[in-house]
Coordinates of C-alpha atoms in Angstrom, one line a residue:
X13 CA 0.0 0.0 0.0
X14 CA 1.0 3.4 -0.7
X15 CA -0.1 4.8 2.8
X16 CA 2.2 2.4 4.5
X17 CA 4.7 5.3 4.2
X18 CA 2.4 7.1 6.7
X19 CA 1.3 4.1 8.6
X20 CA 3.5 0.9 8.8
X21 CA 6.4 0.2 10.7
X22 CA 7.9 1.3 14.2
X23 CA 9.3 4.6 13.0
X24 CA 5.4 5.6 11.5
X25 CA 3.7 5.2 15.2
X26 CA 4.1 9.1 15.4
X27 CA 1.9 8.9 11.7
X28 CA -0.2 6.4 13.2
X29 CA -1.2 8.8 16.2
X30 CA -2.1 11.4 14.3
X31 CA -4.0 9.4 12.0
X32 CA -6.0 7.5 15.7
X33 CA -6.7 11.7 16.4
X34 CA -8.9 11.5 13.7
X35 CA -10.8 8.4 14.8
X36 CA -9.0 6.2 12.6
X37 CA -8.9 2.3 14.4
X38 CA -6.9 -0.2 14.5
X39 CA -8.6 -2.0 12.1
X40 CA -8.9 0.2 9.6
X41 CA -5.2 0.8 9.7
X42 CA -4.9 -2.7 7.0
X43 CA -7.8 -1.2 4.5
X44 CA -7.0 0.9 1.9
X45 CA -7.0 4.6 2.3
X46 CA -9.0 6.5 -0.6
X47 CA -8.4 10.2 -0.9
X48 CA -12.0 11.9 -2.2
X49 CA -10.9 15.2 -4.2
X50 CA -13.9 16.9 -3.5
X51 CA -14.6 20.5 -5.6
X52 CA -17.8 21.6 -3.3
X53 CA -18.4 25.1 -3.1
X54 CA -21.5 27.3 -1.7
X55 CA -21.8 29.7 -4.9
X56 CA -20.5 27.4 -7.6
X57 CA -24.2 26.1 -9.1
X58 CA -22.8 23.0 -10.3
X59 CA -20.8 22.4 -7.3
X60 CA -23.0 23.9 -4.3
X61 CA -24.7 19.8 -4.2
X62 CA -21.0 17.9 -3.9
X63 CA -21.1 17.8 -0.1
X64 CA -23.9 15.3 -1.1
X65 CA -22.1 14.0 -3.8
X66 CA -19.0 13.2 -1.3
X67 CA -20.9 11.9 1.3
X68 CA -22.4 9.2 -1.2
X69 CA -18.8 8.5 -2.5
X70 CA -17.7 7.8 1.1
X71 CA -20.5 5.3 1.7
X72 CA -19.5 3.7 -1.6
X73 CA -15.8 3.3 -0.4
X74 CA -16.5 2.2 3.2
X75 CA -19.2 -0.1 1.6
X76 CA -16.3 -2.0 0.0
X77 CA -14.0 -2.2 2.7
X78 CA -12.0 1.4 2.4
X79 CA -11.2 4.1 4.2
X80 CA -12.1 7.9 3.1
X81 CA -10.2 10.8 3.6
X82 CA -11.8 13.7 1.8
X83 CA -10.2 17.2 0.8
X84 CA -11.1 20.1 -1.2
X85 CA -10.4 22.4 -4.5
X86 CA -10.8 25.3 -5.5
X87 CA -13.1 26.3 -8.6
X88 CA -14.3 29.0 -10.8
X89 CA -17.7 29.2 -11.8
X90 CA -17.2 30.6 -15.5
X91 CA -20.7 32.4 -15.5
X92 CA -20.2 34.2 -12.2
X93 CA -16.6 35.3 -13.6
X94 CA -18.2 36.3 -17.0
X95 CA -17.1 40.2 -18.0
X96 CA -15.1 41.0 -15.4
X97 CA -11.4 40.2 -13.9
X98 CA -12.5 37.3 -12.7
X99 CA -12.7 35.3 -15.7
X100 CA -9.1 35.5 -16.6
X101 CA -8.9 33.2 -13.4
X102 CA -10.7 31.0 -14.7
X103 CA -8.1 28.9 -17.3
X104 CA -5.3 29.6 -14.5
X105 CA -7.3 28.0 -12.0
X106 CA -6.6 24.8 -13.8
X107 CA -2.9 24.4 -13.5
X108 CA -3.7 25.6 -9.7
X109 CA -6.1 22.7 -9.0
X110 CA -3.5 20.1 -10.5
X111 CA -0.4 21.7 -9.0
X112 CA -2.6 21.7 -5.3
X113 CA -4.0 18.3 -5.6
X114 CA -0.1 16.6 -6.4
X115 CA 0.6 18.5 -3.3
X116 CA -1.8 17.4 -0.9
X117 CA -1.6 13.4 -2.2
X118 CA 2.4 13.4 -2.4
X119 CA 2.6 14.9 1.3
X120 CA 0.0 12.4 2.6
X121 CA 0.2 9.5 0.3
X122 CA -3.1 7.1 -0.1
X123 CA -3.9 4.0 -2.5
X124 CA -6.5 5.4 -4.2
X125 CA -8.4 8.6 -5.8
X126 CA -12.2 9.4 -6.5
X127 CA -11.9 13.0 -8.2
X128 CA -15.7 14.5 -8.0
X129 CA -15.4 17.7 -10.3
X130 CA -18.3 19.0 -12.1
X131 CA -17.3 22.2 -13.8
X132 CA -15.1 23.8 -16.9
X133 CA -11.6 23.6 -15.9
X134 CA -11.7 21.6 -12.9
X135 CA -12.5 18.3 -14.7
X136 CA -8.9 19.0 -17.1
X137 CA -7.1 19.9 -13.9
X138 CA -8.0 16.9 -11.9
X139 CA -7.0 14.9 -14.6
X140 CA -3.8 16.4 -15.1
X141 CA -3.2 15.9 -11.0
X142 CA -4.7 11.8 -11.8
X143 CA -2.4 11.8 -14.8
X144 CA 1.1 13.2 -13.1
X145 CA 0.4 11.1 -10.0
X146 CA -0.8 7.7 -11.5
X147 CA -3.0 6.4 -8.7
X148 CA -6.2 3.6 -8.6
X149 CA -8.6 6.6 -9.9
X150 CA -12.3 7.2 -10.9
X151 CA -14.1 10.6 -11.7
X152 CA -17.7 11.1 -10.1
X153 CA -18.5 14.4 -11.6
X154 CA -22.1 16.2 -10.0
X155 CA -24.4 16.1 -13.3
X156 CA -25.7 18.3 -15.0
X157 CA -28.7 21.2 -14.4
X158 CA -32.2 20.3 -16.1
X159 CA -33.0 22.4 -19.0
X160 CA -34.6 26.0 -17.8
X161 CA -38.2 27.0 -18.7
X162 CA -39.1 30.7 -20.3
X163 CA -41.7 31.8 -22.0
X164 CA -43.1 27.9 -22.4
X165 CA -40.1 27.7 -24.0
X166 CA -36.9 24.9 -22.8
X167 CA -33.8 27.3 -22.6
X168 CA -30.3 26.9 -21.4
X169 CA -27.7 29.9 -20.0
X170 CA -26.8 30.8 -23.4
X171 CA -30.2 32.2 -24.0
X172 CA -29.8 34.3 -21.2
X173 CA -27.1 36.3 -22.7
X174 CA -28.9 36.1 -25.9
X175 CA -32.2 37.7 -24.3
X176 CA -29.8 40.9 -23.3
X177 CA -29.4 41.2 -27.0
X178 CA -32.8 41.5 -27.5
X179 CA -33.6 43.4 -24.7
X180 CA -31.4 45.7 -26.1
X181 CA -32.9 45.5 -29.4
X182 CA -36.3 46.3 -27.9
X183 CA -37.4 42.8 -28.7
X184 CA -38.4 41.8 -25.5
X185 CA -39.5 43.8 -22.3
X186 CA -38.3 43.7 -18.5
X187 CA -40.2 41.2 -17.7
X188 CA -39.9 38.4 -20.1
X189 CA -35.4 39.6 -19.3
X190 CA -36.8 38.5 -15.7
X191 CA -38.5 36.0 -16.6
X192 CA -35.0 34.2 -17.8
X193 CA -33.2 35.5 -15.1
X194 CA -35.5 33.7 -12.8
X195 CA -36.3 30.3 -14.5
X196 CA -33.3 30.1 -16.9
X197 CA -31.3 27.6 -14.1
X198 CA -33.8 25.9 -12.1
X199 CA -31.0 23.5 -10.4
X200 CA -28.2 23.2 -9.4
X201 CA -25.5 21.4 -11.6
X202 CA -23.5 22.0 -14.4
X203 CA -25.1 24.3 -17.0
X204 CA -27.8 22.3 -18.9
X205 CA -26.4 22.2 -22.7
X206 CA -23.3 20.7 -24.4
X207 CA -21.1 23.4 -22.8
X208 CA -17.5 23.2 -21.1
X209 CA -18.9 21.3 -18.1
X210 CA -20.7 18.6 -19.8
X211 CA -18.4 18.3 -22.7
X212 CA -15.5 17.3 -20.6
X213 CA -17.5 15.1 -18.0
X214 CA -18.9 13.6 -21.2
X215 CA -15.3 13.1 -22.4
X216 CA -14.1 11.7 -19.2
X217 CA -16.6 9.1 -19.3
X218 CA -14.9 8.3 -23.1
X219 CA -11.6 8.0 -22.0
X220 CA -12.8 5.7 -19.3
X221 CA -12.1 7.2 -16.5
X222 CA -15.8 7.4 -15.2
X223 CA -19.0 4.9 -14.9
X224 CA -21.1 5.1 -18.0
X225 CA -23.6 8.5 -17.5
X226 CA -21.4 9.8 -15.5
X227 CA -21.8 12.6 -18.1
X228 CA -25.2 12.8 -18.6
X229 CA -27.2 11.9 -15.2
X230 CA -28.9 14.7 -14.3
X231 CA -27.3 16.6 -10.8
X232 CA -30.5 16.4 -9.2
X233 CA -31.6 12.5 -9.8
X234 CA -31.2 9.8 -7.5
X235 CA -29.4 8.2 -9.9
X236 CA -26.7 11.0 -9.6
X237 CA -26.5 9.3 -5.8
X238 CA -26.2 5.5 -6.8
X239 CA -23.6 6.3 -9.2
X240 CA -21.5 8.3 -6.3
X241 CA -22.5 5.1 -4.4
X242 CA -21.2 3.1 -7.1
X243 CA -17.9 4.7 -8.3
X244 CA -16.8 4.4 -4.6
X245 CA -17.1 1.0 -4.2
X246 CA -15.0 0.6 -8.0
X247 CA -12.5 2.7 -6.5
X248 CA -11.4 -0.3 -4.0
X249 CA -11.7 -2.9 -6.5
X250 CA -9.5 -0.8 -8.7
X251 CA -7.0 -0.4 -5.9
X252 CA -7.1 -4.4 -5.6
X253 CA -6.7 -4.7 -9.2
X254 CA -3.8 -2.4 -9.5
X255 CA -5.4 -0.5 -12.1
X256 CA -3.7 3.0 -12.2
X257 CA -5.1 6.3 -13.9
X258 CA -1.9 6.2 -17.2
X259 CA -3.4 2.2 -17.7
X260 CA -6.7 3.6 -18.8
X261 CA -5.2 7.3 -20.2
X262 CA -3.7 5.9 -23.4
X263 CA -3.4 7.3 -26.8
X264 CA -6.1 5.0 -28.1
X265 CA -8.2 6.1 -25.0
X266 CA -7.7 9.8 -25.7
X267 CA -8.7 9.5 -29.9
X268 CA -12.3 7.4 -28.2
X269 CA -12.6 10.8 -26.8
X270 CA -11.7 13.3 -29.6
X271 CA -14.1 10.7 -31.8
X272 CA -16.9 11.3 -29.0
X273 CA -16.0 15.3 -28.6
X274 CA -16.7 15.3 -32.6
X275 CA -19.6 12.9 -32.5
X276 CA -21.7 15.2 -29.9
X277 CA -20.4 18.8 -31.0
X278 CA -18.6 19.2 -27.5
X279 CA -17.3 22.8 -26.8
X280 CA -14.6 24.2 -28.7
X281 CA -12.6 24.4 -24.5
X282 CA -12.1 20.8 -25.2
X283 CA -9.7 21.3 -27.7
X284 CA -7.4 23.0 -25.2
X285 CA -8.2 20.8 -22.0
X286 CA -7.7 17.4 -24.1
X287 CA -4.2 18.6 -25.5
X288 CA -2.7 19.6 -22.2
X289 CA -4.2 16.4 -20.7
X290 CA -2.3 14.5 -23.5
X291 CA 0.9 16.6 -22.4
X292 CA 0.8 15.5 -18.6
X293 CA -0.1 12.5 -19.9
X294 CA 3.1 11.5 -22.2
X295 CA 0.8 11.4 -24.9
X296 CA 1.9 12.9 -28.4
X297 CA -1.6 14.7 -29.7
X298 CA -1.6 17.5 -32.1
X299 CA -3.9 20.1 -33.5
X300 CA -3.0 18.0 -36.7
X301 CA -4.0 14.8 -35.1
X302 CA -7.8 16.7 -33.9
X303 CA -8.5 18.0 -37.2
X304 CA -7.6 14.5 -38.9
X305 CA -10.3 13.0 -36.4
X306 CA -12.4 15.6 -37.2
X307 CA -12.7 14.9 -40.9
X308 CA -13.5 11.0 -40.1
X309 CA -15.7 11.5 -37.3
X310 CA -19.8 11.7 -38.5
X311 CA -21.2 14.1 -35.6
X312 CA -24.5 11.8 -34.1
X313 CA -25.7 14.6 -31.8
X314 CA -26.6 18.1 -31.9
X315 CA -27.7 20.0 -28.7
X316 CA -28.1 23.0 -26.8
X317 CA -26.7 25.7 -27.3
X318 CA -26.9 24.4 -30.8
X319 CA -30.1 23.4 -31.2
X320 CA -33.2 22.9 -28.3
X321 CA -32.2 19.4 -27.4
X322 CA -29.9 19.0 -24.0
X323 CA -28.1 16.8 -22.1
X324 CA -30.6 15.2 -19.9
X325 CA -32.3 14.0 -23.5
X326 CA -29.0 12.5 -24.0
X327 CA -29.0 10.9 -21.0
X328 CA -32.5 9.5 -21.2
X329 CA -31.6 7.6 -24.5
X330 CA -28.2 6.2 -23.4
X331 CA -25.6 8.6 -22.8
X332 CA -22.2 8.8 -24.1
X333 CA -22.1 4.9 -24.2
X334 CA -25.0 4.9 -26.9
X335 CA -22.5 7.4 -29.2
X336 CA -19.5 5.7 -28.4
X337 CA -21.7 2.2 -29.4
X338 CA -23.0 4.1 -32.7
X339 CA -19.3 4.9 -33.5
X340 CA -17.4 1.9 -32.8
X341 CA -20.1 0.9 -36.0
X342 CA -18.0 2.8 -38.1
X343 CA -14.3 1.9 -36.7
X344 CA -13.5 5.1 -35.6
X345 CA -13.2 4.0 -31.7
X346 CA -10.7 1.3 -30.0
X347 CA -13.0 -1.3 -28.3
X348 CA -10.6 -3.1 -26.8
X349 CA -9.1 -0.6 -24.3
X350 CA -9.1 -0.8 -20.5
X351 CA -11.6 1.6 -18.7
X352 CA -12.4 1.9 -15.0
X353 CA -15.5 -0.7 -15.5
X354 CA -13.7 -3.7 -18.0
X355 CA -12.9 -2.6 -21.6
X356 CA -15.2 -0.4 -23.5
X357 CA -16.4 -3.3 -25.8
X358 CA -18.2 -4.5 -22.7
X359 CA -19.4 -1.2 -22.1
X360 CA -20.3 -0.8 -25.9
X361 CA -22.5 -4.2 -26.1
X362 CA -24.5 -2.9 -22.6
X363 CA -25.0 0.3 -24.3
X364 CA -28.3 1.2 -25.8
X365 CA -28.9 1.4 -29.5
X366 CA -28.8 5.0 -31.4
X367 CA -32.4 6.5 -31.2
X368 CA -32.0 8.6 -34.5
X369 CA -33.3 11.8 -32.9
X370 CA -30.9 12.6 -30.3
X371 CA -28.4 10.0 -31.1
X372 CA -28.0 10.1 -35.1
X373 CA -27.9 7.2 -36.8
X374 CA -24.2 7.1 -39.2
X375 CA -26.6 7.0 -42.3
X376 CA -28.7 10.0 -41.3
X377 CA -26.0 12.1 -39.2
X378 CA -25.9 15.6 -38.4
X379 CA -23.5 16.3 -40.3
X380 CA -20.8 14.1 -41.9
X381 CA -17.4 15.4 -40.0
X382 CA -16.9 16.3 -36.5
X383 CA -18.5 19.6 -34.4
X384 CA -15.3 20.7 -33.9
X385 CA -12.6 22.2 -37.3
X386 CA -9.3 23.1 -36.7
X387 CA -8.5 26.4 -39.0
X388 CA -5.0 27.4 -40.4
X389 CA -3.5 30.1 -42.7
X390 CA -1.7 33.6 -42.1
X391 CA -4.1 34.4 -39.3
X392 CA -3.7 31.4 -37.5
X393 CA -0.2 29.6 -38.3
X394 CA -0.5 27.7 -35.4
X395 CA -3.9 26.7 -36.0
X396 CA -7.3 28.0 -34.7
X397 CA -10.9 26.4 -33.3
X398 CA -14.4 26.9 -34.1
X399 CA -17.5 25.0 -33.1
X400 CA -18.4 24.2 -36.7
X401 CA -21.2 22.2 -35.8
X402 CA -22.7 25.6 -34.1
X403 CA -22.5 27.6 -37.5
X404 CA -25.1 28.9 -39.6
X405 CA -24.5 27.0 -43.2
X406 CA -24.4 30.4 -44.4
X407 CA -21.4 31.3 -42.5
X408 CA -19.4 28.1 -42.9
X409 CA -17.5 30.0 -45.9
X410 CA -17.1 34.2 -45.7
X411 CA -15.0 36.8 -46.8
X412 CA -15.6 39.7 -44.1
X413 CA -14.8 43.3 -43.2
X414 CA -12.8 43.5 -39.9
X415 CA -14.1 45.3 -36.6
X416 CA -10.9 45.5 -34.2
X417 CA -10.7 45.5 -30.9
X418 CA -8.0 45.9 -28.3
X419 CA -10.3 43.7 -25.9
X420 CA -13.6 42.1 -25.0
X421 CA -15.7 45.0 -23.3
X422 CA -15.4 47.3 -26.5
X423 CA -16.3 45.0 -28.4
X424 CA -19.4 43.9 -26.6
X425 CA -20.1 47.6 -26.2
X426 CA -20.0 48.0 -30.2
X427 CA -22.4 45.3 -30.6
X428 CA -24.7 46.1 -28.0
X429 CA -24.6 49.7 -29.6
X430 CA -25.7 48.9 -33.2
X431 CA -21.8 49.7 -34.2
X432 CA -21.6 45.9 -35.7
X433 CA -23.5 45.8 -39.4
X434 CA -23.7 42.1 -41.6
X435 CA -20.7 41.2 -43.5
X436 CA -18.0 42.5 -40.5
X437 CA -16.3 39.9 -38.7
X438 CA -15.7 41.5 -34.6
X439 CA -11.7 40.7 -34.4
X440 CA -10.8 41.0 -30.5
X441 CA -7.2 40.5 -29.4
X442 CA -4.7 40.7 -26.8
X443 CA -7.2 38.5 -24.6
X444 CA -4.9 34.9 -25.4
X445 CA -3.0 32.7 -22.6
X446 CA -0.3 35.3 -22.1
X447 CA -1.8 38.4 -23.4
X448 CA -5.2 38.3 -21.5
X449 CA -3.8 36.6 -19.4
X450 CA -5.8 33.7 -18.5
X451 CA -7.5 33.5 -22.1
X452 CA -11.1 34.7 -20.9
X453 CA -13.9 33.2 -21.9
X454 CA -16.5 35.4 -24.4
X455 CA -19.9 34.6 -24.0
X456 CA -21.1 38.1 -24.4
X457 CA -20.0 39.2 -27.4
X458 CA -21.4 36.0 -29.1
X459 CA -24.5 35.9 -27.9
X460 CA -25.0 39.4 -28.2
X461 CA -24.2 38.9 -32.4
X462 CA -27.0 36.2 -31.4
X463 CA -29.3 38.1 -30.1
X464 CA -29.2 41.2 -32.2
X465 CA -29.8 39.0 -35.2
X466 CA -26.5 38.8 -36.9
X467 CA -25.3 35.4 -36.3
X468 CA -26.1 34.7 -39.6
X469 CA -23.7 37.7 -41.1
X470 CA -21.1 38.3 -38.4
X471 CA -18.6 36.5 -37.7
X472 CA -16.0 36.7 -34.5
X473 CA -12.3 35.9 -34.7
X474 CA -10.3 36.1 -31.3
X475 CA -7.0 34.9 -29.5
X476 CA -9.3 34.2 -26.7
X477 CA -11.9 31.6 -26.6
X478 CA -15.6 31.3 -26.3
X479 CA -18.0 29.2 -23.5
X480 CA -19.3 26.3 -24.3
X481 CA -22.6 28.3 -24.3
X482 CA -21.5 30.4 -27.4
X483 CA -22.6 29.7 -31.3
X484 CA -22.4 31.0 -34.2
X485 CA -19.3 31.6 -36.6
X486 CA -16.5 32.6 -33.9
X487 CA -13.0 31.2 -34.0
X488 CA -11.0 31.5 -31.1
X489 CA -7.7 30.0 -29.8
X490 CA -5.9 32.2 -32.6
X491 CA -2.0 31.0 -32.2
X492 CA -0.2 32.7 -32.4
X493 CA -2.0 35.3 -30.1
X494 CA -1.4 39.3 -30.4
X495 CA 0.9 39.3 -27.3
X496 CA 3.0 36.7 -29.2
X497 CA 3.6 38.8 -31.9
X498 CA 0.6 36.9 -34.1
X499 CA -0.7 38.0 -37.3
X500 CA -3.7 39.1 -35.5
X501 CA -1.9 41.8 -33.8
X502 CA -1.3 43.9 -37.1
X503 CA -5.2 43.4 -38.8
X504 CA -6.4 46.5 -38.9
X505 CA -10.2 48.2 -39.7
X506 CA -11.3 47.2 -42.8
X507 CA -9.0 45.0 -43.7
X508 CA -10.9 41.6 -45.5
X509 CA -10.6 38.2 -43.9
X510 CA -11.6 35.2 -45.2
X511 CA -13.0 32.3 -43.4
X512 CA -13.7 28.7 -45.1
X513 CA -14.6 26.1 -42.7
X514 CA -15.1 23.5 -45.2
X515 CA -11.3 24.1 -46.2
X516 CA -10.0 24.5 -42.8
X517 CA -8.6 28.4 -43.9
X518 CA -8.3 31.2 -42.0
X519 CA -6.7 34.5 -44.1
X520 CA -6.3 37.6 -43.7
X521 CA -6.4 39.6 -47.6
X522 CA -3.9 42.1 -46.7
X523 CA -0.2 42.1 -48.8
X524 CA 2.9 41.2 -47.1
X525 CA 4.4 44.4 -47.7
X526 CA 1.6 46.3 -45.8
X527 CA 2.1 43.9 -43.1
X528 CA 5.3 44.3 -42.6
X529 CA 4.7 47.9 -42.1
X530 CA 2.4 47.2 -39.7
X531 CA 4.9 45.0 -37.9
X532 CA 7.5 47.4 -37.5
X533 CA 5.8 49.5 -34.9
X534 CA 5.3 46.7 -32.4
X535 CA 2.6 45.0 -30.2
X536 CA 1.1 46.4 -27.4
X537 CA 2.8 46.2 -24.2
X538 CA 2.5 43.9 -21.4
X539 CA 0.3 44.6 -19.0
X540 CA 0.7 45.7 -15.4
X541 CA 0.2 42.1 -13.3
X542 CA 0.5 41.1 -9.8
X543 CA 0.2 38.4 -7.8
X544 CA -0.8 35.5 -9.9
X545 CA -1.7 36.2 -13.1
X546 CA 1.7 38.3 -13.4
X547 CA 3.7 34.8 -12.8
X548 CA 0.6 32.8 -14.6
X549 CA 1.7 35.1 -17.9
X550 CA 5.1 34.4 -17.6
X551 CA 5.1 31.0 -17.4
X552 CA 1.9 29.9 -19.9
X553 CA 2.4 28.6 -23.6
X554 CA 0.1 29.0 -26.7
X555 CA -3.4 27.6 -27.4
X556 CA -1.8 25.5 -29.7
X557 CA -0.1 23.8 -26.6
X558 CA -3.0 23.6 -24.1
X559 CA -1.8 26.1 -22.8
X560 CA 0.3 24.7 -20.3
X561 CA 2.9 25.7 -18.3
X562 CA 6.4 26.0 -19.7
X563 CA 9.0 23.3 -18.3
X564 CA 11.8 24.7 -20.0
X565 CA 12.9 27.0 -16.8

């Protein structure tokens, strides 16, 4: 056992009576200690239930025979961090919850991990921390919040940003804005559509690392319990097993899960959070390597914010398992690999069948590549992301006039005040890893093109990135970014960019001899940082990366 370096022998009695101070017995000295990585919060929506969550993860453990020992992370709710300095926390926060979590388990060493996440960048950072530490581990995220009610209308949080647009449009009155703000997120959980949250607890569950519906059960079912219940006593067989978290995080594990993040039109974050899990991992996966998935990968599933179907209809026809089971018909999965429940052939064959609604059949899908394209040219050398499966047909190929902006808020304030006509693509910059820092999430701008009407002829184009939440034709995760020194630094008003999904091209129509103009008089300078976010900047890498942290120091 691991925790025999805090426990066993002579020289560990002064371990041993610490641990007795804390009710431990003699008995339960010989079981296997369990650490429960527990992300509860009071204000984070989709955590404020995972006391709950824990205690039913405890039972589980105790159930088969182990001892719990549960500590906590922090985590940033990306909606209450929207628009403000808050959100460029909210990517940061990820190496944070890794680096914290190796801490705590290397300086009191257990046998075993349950990670219960539920939200954006804690899922990616807890499996970074499961990844660099290679323990018996299982994810238990909380589930996500039913589908909101306005109007007689289902809606998710997206719509809630969209509504502003309207409001400010003078679509809708005061009280049909407070009608949303009041019915819009009836429970607690992650948000209720394929957004950051539920992409990556959906993907954890491909990789393996969680029960089947772990990605789908709603937060508030008593299912959601069981499940904790469940993935508590799997923890100890895992420990008996010797089945570590690098057994099951594989490169054949990881494409299961790029297939499944094309298959369901996941978030665009994924792109970022699966790359620098594949880089704590020891696992060589590229931008290259996404897009070349992409193009093979039939996507099954389209929901919300995409279209008015969410993740509790998911759930109710199978889950994740039901994809996976509809693509493993076109050999674009690995069956055979290890998961935390048997391989995911046995998992396939439980699975249900594809419904053809919400789970596309391959002869009728969606769409026949992935949600997700990978974009390259001058404006994005080293590569850029959209959400392909989230764009109007009519905006899948553009040439547009560019609207520049030196950071989110002016743009948002341009949009929001009619400055924004069809045919301009918003271009806002200096908000990437290091220039931001933190990369901040942009809900608002895209959701007010939403809302105002011009999703269909605007597009966005950022070294930032968008929430799950967000539609429409928006590119993000420009690399390299403004503060780099990246093309998009020098684009100027007016200038034409072109945009061709289908072709995977991102350009900007300007000559190279005007560029290089441009280029002489420089970037922007850094700005004044303190505290975390000043050594955050210095040490982060590029999109293209995952942004992760540099290890070259």
């Amino acid at each position: 056992m691991r925790s025999d370096l805090i426990k066993n022998g002579v020289d560990r009695t002064p371990h041993k009576a610490l641990l007795k101070s804390l009710g431990v017995t003699d008995s339960e000295m010989d079981r296997p200690f369990i650490a429960v990585v527990c992300a509860a919060s009071d204000y984070v929506p989709g955590h404020s239930h995972l006391h709950e969550i824990s205690r039913c993860v405890k039972d589980g453990i105790r159930n088969a025979g182990g001892v719990p020992f549960e500590f906590f992370t922090i985590g940033v709710c990306d909606g209450l961090a929207m628009n403000h300095k808050g959100m460029r926390y909210s990517l940061a926060s990820r190496e944070l919850i890794a680096d914290s979590i190796e801490v705590m388990l290397t300086a009191h060493p257990l046998d075993g991990v349950v990670f219960i996440p539920n939200c954006d960048k804690i899922v990616p950072g807890m499996i970074m921390a499961a990844a660099r530490l290679n323990l018996p581990s299982i994810f238990l995220s909380g589930g996500p919040m039913k589908a909101g009610c306005v109007q007689g209308k289902r809606v998710g949080y997206n719509e809630i940003y969209e509504a502003i647009g309207e409001y400010s449009d003078g679509k809708i009155g005061e009280s049909v804005l407070k009608d949303y703000e009041d019915n819009a997120c009836p429970t607690c959980g992650s948000c209720s559509g394929m957004y950051t949250a539920n992409s990556m607890n959906c993907l954890t569950e491909a990789i393996g690392l969680a029960l089947p519906y772990n990605g789908t059960e709603p937060a508030v079912n008593s299912a959601r319990r069981r499940l904790a219940k469940d993935a508590g006593e799997r923890i100890v067989e895992l420990y008996k097993l010797n089945i570590k978290a690098k057994d099951i995080l594989t490169k054949n594990n990881m494409i299961n899960a790029l297939a499944a993040d094309m298959a369901i039109g996941a978030s665009s974050n994924t792109v970022l959070h699966l790359l620098a899990i594949a880089h704590e991992a020891g696992i060589d996966v590229s931008l290259s390597d996404i897009d070349g998935i992409s193009k093979r990968v039939p996507q099954l599933a389209k929901l919300n914010p995409a279209s008015d179907i969410f993740i509790e209809d998911l759930n109710a026809v199978g889950g994740i398992q039901t994809v996976l089971k509809e693509l493993d018909k076109a050999g674009v999965i690995n069956s055979d690999v290890l998961t935390v429940t048997g391989t995911q052939k046995e998992r396939i064959d439980a699975a249900n069948d594809a419904d053809g609604i919400v789970v596309r059949k391959l002869e009728n899908p969606v769409r026949s590549d992935g949600g997700i394209a990978i974009l390259t040219g001058n404006l994005a050398e080293n590569g850029a992301v959209v959400k392909q499966g989230a764009v109007k047909p009519e905006m899948m190929k553009v040439t547009c006039t560019a609207k520049v902006f030196d950071g989110e808020q002016a743009a948002v304030d341009a949009i929001l005040g009619g400055e924004i006509h069809a045919g301009d693509v918003v271009v806002i910059r200096y908000e990437g890893p290091k220039g931001g820092p933190g990369m901040p999430e942009m809900l608002a701008p895209t959701a007010a093109i939403v809302g105002k009407g011009l999703d269909g002829s605007v597009a966005l184009i950022t070294d930032g990135r968008f929430s799950g939440a967000s539609r429409g034709a928006a590119v993000g995760h420009v690399s390299p970014e403004a503060a780099d020194g990246g093309l998009i630094a020098f684009v100027e008003n007016g200038d034409k960019i072109m945009i061709d999904i289908p072709d995977r091209k991102i350009q900007l129509l300007v000559d190279e001899s005007k560029i290089a103009k441009r280029r002489e008089k420089g970037i922007l300078p850094p700005k004044q940082l303190d505290g975390y976010l000043k050594r955050y900047a210095k040490l982060v890498t590029s999109s293209n990366t995952g942004a992760v942290f540099k290890t070259d120091f």
